Coordinates of C-alpha atoms in Angstrom, one line a residue:
D1 CA 25.3 -25.4 117.2
T2 CA 22.6 -28.0 118.3
H3 CA 21.8 -26.7 121.6
P4 CA 22.8 -22.9 122.0
S5 CA 20.9 -22.8 125.1
L6 CA 23.8 -24.0 126.8
L7 CA 25.5 -20.8 126.3
E8 CA 22.9 -19.2 128.5
T9 CA 23.2 -21.5 131.4
R10 CA 24.0 -20.3 134.7
V11 CA 26.8 -22.6 135.0
L12 CA 28.3 -24.4 132.1
I13 CA 30.8 -27.8 132.6
M14 CA 32.7 -28.9 129.8
E15 CA 36.1 -30.7 129.2
C16 CA 38.5 -28.9 127.4
S17 CA 41.3 -31.9 127.0
F18 CA 43.6 -29.8 124.7
L19 CA 45.1 -26.1 125.1
D20 CA 47.5 -25.5 122.5
E21 CA 49.6 -26.6 119.7
R22 CA 50.8 -29.7 121.0
K23 CA 47.8 -31.6 120.0
E24 CA 46.2 -30.5 116.6
L25 CA 42.7 -29.4 116.4
S26 CA 41.9 -32.4 114.0
A27 CA 43.3 -35.1 116.4
S28 CA 41.5 -33.6 119.2
R29 CA 38.1 -34.1 117.2
A30 CA 39.1 -37.6 116.2
G31 CA 39.1 -38.2 119.9
C32 CA 36.0 -36.7 120.5
H33 CA 37.6 -34.4 122.7
I34 CA 37.4 -30.3 122.6
H35 CA 40.5 -28.2 121.8
L36 CA 40.7 -24.7 123.3
D37 CA 40.9 -23.2 119.8
E38 CA 37.1 -24.4 119.3
L39 CA 36.2 -22.6 122.5
L40 CA 38.2 -19.5 121.6
E41 CA 36.2 -19.3 118.3
R42 CA 32.9 -18.7 120.2
A43 CA 34.2 -16.7 123.2
G44 CA 32.1 -13.9 122.7
E45 CA 28.8 -16.3 122.6
F46 CA 29.3 -17.6 126.2
N47 CA 26.9 -15.7 128.5
N48 CA 27.3 -18.0 131.3
E49 CA 28.1 -16.7 134.8
H50 CA 30.5 -19.5 135.4
L51 CA 32.4 -21.8 133.0
V52 CA 33.9 -24.9 134.7
L53 CA 36.8 -26.3 132.4
M54 CA 38.0 -30.1 133.3
H55 CA 39.0 -33.2 131.9
F56 CA 42.8 -31.8 130.7
S57 CA 45.1 -34.0 129.1
Q58 CA 48.0 -35.4 130.9
I59 CA 50.4 -33.6 128.6
Y60 CA 49.8 -30.7 130.4
R61 CA 51.0 -30.1 134.1
P62 CA 48.2 -28.9 136.3
E63 CA 50.3 -25.3 136.9
E64 CA 50.4 -25.2 133.2
V65 CA 46.8 -25.5 132.4
H66 CA 46.1 -22.3 134.7
Q67 CA 48.9 -20.5 132.7
I68 CA 47.8 -21.5 129.2
L69 CA 44.1 -20.7 129.9
E70 CA 44.8 -17.1 131.7
R71 CA 47.0 -16.4 128.7
R72 CA 44.7 -17.5 125.9
L73 CA 41.0 -16.6 127.3
P74 CA 39.9 -13.3 126.8
K75 CA 39.8 -11.5 130.2
S76 CA 36.3 -11.4 130.2
L77 CA 35.7 -15.1 129.8
W78 CA 38.7 -15.7 132.1
E79 CA 37.2 -13.8 135.1
R80 CA 34.3 -16.1 134.9
T81 CA 36.5 -19.7 134.1
H82 CA 36.8 -22.1 137.0
V83 CA 39.9 -24.5 136.4
F84 CA 39.0 -28.0 137.7
A85 CA 42.9 -28.8 138.0
P86 CA 45.3 -28.6 141.1
R87 CA 47.5 -25.4 140.8
R88 CA 50.4 -27.4 141.5
G89 CA 51.5 -31.1 141.6
G90 CA 49.9 -33.8 139.7
F91 CA 46.7 -34.8 138.7
F92 CA 47.0 -38.0 140.5

């Protein structure tokens, strides 16, 4: 809300630690993290050519991150999203 110009940048890189009901939105906010539900509320406002999502919680397996994002993001946003997580294996 305080920097709407971020939604107009060519590339936007942001963390998205929590992706589903395994972590409630209030708990995500308490830890100063972004929940996918917050991003979904504003999905139509992202005018970026590329959205890079990163810093996912380790409660998710890397391949699960890709699956959840593909399932939950609107197609128009998913097509512009780059997931900074391996497709398989572990984060570390």
